[in-house]
Coordinates of C-alpha atoms and ligand atoms in Angstrom, one line a residue:
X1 CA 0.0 0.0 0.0
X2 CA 1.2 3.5 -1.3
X3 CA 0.2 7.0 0.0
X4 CA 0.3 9.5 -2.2
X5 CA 0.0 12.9 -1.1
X6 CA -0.9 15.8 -3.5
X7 CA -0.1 19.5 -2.5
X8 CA -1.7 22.5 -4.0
X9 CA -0.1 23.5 -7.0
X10 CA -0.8 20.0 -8.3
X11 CA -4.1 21.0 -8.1
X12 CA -4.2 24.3 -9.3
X13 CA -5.9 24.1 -12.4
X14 CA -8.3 21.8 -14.1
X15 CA -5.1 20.6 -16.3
X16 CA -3.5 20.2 -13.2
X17 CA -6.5 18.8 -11.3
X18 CA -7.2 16.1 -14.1
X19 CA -3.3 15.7 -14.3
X20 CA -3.2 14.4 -10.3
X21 CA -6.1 12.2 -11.6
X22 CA -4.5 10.4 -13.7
X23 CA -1.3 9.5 -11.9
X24 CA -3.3 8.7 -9.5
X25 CA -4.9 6.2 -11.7
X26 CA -1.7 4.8 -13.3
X27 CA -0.1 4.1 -9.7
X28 CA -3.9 2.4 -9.0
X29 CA -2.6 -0.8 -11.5
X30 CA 0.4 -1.3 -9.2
X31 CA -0.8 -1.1 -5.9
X32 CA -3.7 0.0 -3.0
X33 CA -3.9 4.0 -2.9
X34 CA -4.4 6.4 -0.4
X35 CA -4.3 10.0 -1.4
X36 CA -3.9 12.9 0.9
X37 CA -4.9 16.1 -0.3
X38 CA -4.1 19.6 -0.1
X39 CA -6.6 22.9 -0.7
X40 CA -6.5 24.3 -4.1
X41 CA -3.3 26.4 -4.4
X42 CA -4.1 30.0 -2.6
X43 CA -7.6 28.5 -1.1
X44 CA -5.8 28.4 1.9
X45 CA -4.6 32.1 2.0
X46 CA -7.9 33.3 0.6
X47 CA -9.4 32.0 3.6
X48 CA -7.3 34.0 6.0
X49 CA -8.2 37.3 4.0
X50 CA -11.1 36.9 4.4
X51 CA -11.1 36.0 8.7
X52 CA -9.0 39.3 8.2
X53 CA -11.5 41.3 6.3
X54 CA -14.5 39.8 8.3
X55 CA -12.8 40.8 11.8
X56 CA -12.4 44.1 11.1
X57 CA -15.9 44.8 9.9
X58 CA -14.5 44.9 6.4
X59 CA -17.7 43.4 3.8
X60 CA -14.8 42.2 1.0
X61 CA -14.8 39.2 3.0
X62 CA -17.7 38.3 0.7
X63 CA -16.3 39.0 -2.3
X64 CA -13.4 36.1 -1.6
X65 CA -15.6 33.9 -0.6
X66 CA -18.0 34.3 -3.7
X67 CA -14.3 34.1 -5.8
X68 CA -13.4 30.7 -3.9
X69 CA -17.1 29.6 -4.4
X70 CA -16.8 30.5 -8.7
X71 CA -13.0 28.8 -8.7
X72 CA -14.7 25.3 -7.1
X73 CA -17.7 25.2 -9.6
X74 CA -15.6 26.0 -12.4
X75 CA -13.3 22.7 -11.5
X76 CA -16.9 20.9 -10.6
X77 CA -18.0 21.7 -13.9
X78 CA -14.9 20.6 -15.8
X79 CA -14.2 17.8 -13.9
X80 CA -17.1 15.8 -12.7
X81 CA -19.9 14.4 -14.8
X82 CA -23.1 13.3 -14.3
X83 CA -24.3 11.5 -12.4
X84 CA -21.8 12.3 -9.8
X85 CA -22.0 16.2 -10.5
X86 CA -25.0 16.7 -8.6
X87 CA -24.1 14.9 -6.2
X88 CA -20.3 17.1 -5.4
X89 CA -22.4 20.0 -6.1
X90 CA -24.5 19.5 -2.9
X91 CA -21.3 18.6 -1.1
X92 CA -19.5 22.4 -2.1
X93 CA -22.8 24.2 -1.7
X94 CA -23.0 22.6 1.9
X95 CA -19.4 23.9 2.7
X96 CA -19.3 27.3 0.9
X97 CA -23.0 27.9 2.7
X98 CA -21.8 26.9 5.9
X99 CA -18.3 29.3 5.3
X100 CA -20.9 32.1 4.7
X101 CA -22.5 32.1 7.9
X102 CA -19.6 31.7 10.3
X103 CA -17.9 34.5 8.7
X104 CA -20.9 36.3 9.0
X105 CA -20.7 36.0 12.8
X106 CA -16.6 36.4 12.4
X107 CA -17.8 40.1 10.8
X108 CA -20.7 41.0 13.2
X109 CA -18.6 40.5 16.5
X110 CA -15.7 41.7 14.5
X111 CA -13.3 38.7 16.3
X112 CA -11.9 35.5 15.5
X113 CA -10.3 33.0 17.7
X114 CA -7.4 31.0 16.8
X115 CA -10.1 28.2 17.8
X116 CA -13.0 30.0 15.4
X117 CA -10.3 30.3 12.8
X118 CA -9.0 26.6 12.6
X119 CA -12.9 25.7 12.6
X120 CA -12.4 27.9 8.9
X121 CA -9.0 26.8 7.4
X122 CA -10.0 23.4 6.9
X123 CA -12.8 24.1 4.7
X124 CA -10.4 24.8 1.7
X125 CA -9.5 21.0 1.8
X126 CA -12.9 19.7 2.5
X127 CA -14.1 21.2 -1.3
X128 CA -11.0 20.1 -3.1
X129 CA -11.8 16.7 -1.7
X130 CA -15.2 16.5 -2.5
X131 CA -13.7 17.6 -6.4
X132 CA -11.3 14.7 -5.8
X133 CA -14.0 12.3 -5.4
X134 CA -16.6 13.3 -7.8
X135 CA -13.5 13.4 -10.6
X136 CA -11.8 10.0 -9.8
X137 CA -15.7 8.5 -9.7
X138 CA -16.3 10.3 -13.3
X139 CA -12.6 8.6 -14.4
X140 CA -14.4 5.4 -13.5
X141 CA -12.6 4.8 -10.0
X142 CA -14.5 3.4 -6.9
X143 CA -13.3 6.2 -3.7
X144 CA -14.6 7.2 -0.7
X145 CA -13.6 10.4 1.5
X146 CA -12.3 9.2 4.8
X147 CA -12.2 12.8 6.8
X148 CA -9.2 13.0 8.9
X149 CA -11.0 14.8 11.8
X150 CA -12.0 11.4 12.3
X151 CA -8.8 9.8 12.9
X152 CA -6.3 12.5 13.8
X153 CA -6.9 13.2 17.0
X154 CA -4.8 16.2 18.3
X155 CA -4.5 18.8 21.6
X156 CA -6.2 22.3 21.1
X157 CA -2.8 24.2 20.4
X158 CA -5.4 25.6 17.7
X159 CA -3.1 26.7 14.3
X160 CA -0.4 24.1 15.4
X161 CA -1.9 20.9 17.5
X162 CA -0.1 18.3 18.5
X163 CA -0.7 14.5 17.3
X164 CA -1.7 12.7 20.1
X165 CA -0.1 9.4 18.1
X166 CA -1.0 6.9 20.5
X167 CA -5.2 7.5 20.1
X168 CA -4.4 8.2 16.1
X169 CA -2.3 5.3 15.3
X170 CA -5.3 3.1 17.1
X171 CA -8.1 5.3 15.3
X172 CA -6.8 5.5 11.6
X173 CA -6.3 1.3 12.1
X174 CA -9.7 1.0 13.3
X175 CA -11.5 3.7 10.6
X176 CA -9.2 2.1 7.8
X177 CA -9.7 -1.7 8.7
X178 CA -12.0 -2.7 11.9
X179 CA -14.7 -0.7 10.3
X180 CA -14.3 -2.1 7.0
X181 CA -14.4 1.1 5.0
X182 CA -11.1 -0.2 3.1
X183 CA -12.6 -2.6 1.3
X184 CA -10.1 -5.1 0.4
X185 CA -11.9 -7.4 -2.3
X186 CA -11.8 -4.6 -5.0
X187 CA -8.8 -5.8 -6.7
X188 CA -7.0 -2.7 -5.2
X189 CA -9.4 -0.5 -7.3
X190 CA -10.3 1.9 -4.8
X191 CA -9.0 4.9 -3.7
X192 CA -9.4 6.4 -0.1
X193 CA -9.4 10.2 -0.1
X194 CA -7.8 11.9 3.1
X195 CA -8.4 15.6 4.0
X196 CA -4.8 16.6 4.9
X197 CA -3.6 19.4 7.0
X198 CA -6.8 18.8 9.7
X199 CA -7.7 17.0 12.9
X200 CA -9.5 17.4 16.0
X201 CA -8.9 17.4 19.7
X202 CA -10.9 15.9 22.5
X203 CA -13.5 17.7 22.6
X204 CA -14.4 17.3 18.8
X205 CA -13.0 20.8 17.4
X206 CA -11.5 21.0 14.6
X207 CA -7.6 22.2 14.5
X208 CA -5.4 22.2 11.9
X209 CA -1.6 21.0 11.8
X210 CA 0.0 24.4 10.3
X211 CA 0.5 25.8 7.3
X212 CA 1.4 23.6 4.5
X213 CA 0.5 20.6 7.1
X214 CA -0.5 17.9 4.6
X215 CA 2.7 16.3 4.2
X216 CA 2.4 15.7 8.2
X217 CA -1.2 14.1 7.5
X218 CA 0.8 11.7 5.2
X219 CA 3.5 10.8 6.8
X220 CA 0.9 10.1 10.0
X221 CA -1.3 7.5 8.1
X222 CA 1.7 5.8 6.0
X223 CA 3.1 5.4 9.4
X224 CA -0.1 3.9 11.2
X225 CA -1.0 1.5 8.4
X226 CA 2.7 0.6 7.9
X227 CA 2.5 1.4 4.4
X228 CA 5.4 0.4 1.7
X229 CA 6.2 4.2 0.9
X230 CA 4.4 7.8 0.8
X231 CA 4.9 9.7 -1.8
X232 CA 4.3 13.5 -1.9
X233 CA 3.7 14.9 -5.1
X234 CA 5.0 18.2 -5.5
X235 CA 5.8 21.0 -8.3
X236 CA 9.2 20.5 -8.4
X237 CA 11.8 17.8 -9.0
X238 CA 12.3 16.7 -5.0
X239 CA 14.8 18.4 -2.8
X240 CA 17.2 20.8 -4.8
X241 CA 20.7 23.0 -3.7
X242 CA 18.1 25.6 -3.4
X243 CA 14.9 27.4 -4.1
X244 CA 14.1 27.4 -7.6
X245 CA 12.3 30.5 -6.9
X246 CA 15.1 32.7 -6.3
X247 CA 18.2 30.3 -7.8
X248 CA 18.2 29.6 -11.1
X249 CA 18.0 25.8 -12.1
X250 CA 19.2 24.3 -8.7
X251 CA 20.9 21.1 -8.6
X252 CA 18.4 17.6 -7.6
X253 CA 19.7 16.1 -4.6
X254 CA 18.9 12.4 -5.1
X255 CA 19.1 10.5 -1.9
X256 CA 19.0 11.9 1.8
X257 CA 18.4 10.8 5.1
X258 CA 15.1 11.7 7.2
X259 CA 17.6 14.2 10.0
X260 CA 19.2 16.0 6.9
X261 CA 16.0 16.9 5.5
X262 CA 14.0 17.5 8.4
X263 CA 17.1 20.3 9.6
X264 CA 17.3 21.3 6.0
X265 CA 13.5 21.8 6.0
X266 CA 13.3 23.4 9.7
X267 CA 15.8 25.6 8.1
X268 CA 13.0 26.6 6.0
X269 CA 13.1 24.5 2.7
X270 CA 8.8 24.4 2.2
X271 CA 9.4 21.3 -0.2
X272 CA 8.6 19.2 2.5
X273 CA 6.4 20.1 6.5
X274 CA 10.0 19.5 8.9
X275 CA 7.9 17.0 11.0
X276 CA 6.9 14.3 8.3
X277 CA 9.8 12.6 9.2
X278 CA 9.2 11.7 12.8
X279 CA 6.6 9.0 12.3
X280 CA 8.2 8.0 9.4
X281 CA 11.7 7.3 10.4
X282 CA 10.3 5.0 13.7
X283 CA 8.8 2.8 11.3
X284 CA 11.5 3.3 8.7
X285 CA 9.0 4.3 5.6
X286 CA 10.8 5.4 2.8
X287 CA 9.8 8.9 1.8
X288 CA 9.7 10.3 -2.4
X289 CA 9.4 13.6 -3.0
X290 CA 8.4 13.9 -6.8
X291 CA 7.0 15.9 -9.3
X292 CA 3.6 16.1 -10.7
X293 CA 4.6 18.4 -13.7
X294 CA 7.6 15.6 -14.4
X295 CA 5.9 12.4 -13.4
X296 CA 8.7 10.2 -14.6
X297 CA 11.3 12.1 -12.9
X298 CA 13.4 10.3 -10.2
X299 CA 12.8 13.1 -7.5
X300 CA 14.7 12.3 -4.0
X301 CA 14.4 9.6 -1.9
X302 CA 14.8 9.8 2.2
X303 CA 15.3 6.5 4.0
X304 CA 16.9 6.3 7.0
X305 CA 20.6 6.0 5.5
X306 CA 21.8 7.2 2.1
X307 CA 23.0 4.5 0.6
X308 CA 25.5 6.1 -1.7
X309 CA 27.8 8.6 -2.2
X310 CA 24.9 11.5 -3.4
X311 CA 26.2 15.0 -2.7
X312 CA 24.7 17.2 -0.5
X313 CA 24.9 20.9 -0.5
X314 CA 21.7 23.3 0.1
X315 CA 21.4 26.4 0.7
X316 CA 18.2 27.4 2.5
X317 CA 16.4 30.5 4.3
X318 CA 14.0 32.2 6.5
X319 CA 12.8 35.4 6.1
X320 CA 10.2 37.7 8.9
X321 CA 12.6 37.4 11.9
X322 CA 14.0 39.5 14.1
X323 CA 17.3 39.1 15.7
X324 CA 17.1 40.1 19.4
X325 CA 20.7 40.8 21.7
X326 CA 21.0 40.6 25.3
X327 CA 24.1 41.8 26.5
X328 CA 25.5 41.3 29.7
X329 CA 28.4 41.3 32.5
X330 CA 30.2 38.4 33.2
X331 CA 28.6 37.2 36.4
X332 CA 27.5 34.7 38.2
X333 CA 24.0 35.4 37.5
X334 CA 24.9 34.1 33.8
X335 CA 23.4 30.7 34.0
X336 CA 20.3 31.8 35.9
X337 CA 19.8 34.5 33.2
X338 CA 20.1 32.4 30.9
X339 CA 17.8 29.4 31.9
X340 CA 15.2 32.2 32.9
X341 CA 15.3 33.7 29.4
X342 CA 15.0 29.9 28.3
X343 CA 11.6 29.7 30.2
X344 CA 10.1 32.9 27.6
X345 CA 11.7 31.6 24.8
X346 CA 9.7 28.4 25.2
X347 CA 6.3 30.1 24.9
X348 CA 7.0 32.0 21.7
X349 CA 6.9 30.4 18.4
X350 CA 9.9 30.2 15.6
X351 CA 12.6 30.9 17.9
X352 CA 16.0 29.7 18.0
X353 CA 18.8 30.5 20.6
X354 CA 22.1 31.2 18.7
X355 CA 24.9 31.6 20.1
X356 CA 23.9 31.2 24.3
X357 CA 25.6 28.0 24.2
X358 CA 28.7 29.0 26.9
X359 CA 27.0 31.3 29.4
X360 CA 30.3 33.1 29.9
X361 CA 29.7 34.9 26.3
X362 CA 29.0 38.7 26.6
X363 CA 25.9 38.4 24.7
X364 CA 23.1 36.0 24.4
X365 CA 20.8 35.7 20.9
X366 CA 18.2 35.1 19.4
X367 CA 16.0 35.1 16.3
X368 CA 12.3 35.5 16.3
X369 CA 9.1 36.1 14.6
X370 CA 8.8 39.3 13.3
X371 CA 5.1 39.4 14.2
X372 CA 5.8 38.3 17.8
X373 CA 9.5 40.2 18.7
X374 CA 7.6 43.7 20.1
X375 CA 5.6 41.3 22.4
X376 CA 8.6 38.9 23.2
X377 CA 11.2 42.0 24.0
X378 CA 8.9 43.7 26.2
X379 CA 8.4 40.3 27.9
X380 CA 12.3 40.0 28.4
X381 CA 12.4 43.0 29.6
X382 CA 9.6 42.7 32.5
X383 CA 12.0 39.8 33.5
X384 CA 15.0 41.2 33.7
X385 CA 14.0 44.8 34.7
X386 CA 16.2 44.3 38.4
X387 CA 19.0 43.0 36.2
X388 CA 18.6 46.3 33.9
X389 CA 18.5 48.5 37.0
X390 CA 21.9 46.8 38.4
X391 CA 23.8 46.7 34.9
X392 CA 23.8 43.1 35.0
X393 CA 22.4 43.4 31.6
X394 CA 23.9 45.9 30.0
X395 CA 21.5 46.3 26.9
X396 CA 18.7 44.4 24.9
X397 CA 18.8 45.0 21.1
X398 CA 16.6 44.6 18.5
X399 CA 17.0 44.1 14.6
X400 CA 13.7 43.8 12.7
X401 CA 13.6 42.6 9.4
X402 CA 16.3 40.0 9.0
X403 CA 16.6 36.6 7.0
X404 CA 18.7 33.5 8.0
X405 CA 20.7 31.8 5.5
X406 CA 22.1 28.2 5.9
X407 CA 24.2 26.1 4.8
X408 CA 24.0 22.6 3.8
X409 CA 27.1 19.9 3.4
X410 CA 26.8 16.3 3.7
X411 CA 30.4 15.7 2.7
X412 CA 32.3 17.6 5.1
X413 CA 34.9 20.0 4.6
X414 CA 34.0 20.8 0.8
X415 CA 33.5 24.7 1.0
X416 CA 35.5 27.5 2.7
X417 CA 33.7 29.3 5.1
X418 CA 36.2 32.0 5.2
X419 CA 35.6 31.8 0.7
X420 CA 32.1 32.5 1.4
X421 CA 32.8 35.2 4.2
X422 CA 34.7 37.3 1.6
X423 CA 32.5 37.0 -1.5
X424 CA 29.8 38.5 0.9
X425 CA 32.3 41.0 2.0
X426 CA 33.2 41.6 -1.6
X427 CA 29.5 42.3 -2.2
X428 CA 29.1 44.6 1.0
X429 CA 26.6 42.5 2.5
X430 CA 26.8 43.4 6.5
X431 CA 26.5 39.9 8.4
X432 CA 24.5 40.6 12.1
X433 CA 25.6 37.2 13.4
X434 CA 26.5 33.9 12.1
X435 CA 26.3 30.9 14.2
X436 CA 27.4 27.2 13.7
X437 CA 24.2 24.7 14.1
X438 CA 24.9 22.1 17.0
X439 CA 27.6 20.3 16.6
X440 CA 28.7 20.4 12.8
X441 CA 30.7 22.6 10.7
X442 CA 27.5 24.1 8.8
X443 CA 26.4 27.3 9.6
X444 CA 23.6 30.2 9.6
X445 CA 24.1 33.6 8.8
X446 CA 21.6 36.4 9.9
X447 CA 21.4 39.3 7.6
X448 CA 19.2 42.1 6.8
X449 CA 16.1 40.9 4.3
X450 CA 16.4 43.1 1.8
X451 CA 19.6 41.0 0.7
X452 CA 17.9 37.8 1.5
X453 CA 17.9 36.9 -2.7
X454 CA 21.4 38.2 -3.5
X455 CA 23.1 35.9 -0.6
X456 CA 21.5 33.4 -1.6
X457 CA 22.8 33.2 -5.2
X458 CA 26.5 34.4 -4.4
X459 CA 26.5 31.2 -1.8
X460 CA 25.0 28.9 -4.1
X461 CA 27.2 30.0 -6.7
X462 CA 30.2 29.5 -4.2
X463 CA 29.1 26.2 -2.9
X464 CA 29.0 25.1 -6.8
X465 CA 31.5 27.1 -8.1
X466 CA 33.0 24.8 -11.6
X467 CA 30.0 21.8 -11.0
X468 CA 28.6 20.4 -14.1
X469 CA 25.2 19.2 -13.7
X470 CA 25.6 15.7 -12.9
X471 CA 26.8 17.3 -9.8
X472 CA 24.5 16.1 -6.7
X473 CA 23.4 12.7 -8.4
X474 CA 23.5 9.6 -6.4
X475 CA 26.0 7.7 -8.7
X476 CA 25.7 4.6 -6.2
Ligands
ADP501 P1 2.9 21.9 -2.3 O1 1.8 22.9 -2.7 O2 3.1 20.8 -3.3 O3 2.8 21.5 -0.9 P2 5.0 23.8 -1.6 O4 4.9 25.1 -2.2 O5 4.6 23.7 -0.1 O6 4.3 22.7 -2.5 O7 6.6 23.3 -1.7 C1 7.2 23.2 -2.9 C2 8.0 24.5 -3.1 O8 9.1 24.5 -2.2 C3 8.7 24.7 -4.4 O9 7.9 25.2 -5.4 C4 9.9 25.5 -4.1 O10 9.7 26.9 -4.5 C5 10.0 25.5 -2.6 N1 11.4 25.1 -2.1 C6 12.1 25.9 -1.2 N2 13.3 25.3 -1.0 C7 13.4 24.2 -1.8 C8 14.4 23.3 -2.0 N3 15.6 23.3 -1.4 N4 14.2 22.3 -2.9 C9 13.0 22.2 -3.6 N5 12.0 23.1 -3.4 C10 12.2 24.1 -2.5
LIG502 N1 -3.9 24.0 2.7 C1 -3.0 24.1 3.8 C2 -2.0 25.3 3.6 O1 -2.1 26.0 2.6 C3 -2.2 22.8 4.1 C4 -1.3 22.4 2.9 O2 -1.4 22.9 1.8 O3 -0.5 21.5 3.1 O4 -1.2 25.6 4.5
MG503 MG1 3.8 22.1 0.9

């Protein structure tokens, strides 16, 4: 058994829509199929706007939803044929009706929850589901929608739950199996459809897993039904040297273990969610990232070893942080500082400790959320306002709008890290910080957005500099 997980730009437009329907069908003659799938590319964000819109009184809100309403019976019409049309017509018309009214209450009380606002964000893939169905039953292929707030059974951090995997490994066995909804006397000619990216807690609420969560709803199932591989079908060629967005024809990295890409993707590579690899890599499920535009194209494979010599270098980054500096005396306060400023740290999202590691250094930092760092510094300082008073702390700094850069290498020792600090220099890019990550020679650079592209390029360009482009291919 296979799942097969399809994100949102492989579903974008009918083309691409009918496109994921017939791979879909092809893999169906070599083995049982569950398919995850996303929202239609931008439903997702649409749907914020308009929580936005609605909770500031603002009437657009209607406007997207009408546009989201005319983009899912345009696919309906194109798509699905009779006699199943009516039938996924009812299904949108149920969700679309029921988005209109809640954020009709979202616009009269002018407030949304993040609990009110994860009982929205799923909608996006409820109606691409519901397309899924009603077009692989028009292709002629038996499916059923098996919806993941069923079976994915999570704690109310609403935006970002937590898996409770013990109660969801025993559910999605029982939905898949105990129930019988998987039949398995249909010659493997059935598909189940899974709404990725949702769940719900103990109470029965819906939350949702965070943005671009359906690879995590993939990785979860394959892992509970033991399955022989997921496979998440993308719009580009697997993991690459970098973002085709801002370098030019990247390099395919072939093979990698799950720890490289979950850093390389916490590091803030979006190919793939950075916690899809914990279930998979306790039950050793091989994960494929592929391409739905390239459907014969190898894409890259994560197992838990590599099992050649494939060379790794990426270059990756994050951008809306802030880089905060807490600079102190050398006392013996340092480790109490230190652990308190821990115990803040821990409540705010996206935020990384740099270089705090030996509490004798003069200054502790740290990067942060751009939409949270006001917030978090005036939190810091409340705590350490005695510690101001005295000196102890001699300053705490703040430097909105910065990116982090990071680098990649799987073979050791193959770049110079003084090279690349004097092509930057050469370029007059001003570094804020750079910081090794744990224990290995790669490192981060922080450095002001606005050069975010540019670094990115002159590093990749270093890190390759004289490659042909076999470079990066497993030869094993
Ligand atoms: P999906 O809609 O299929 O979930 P995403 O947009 O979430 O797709 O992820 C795919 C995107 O990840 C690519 O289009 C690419 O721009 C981006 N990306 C960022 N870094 C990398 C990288 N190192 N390798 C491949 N893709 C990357
Ligand atoms: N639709 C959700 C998002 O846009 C989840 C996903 O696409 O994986 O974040
Ligand atoms: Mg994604």
């Amino acid at each position: 058994m296979k799942v097969l997980k399809f994100g949102g730009t492989s579903i974008g437009t009918v083309e691409r829509f009918s496109n994921a329907v017939n791979i879909i069908k092809n893999k169906l003659h070599e083995d049982e199929i569950v398919v995850v799938l996303s929202a239609i590319g931008g439903v997702t964000d649409r749907l914020i706007k308009s929580i936005e819109l609605a909770s500031r009184g603002e009437r657009q809100y209607v406007n997207i939803l009408e546009n989201i309403k005319s983009i899912h019976f345009n696919f309906l019409t194109q798509l699905v044929h009779e006699p199943f049309r009516k039938e996924t017509a009812f299904e949108l018309d149920h969700v679309i009706s029921t988005l209109y009214s809640k954020l009709r209450g979202i616009f009269l009380v002018k407030e949304a929850s993040k609990k009110t606002k994860d009982s929205i964000l799923p909608s996006g893939e409820y109606l691409s589901n519901s397309l899924l169905i009603g077009a692989l039953k028009s292709a002629g292929i038996n499916s059923r929608f098996f919806d993941s707030k069923n079976f994915i059974r999570t704690d109310s951090t609403f935006g970002e739950a937590n898996v409770n995997f013990e109660v969801t490994n025993k559910l999605i066995n029982e939905y898949f199996y105990q129930q019988g909804r998987f039949p398995q006397s249909l010659d493997g000619k059935f598909v189940a459809v899974v709404n990725g990216f949702t769940g719900s807690d103990d109470e029965g609420n819906l939350t949702t897993l965070g943005r671009s969560g359906s690879d995590y709803t993939a990785a979860i199932i394959g892992a509970a039904l033991k399955v022989d591989s997921v496979e998440i079908w993308t719009d580009v060629n697997g993991v690459l040297s970098a973002d085709p967005k801002i370098v030019n024809d990247p390099f395919p990295i072939r093979e990698l273990d799950y720890n490289e890409v979950a850093e390389i993707a916490s590091f803030g590579a979006k190919v793939i969610f950075p916690k899809s690899m914990e279930p998979l890599q306790k039950e050793n499920i091989p994960l494929v990232i592929l391409n739905s535009f390239n459907p014969e194209g190898e894409g890259t494979i994560i197992r838990n070893r590599r099992t050649g010599e494939s060379d790794i270098r990426v270059v990756t980054s994050m951008k809306n942080l802030s880089l905060v500096m807490l600079e102190k005396q050398n006392s013996k306060e340092s480790l109490e500082i230190l652990s308190r400023l821990l115990g803040i740290l821990s409540r705010h999202e996206l935020t990384y400790l740099l270089n705090g590691r030996t509490i004798l250094q003069q200054s502790i930092s740290f990067i942060t959320s751009s939409f949270t760092s006001e917030e978090l510094i005036k939190e810091v300082q409340t705590e350490f306002s005695k510690e101001l008073k005295s000196s102890v702390i001699t300053k705490i700094g703040l430097i909105n709008n910065v990116a982090v850069v990071s680098i990649f290498n799987g073979k050791k020792n193959q770049y110079s890290t003084n090279r690349i600090f004097e092509v930057l220099a050469a370029n007059k890019i001003k570094i804020h910080l750079f910081f090794h990550r744990s224990c290995i020679e790669d490192i981060s650079i922080v450095i002001d957005e606005k050069n975010e592209e540019k670094v990115i390029n002159l590093i990749h360009e270093e890190l390759y500099r004289n490659e042909t482009k076999s470079f990066g291919v497993n030869v094993a």
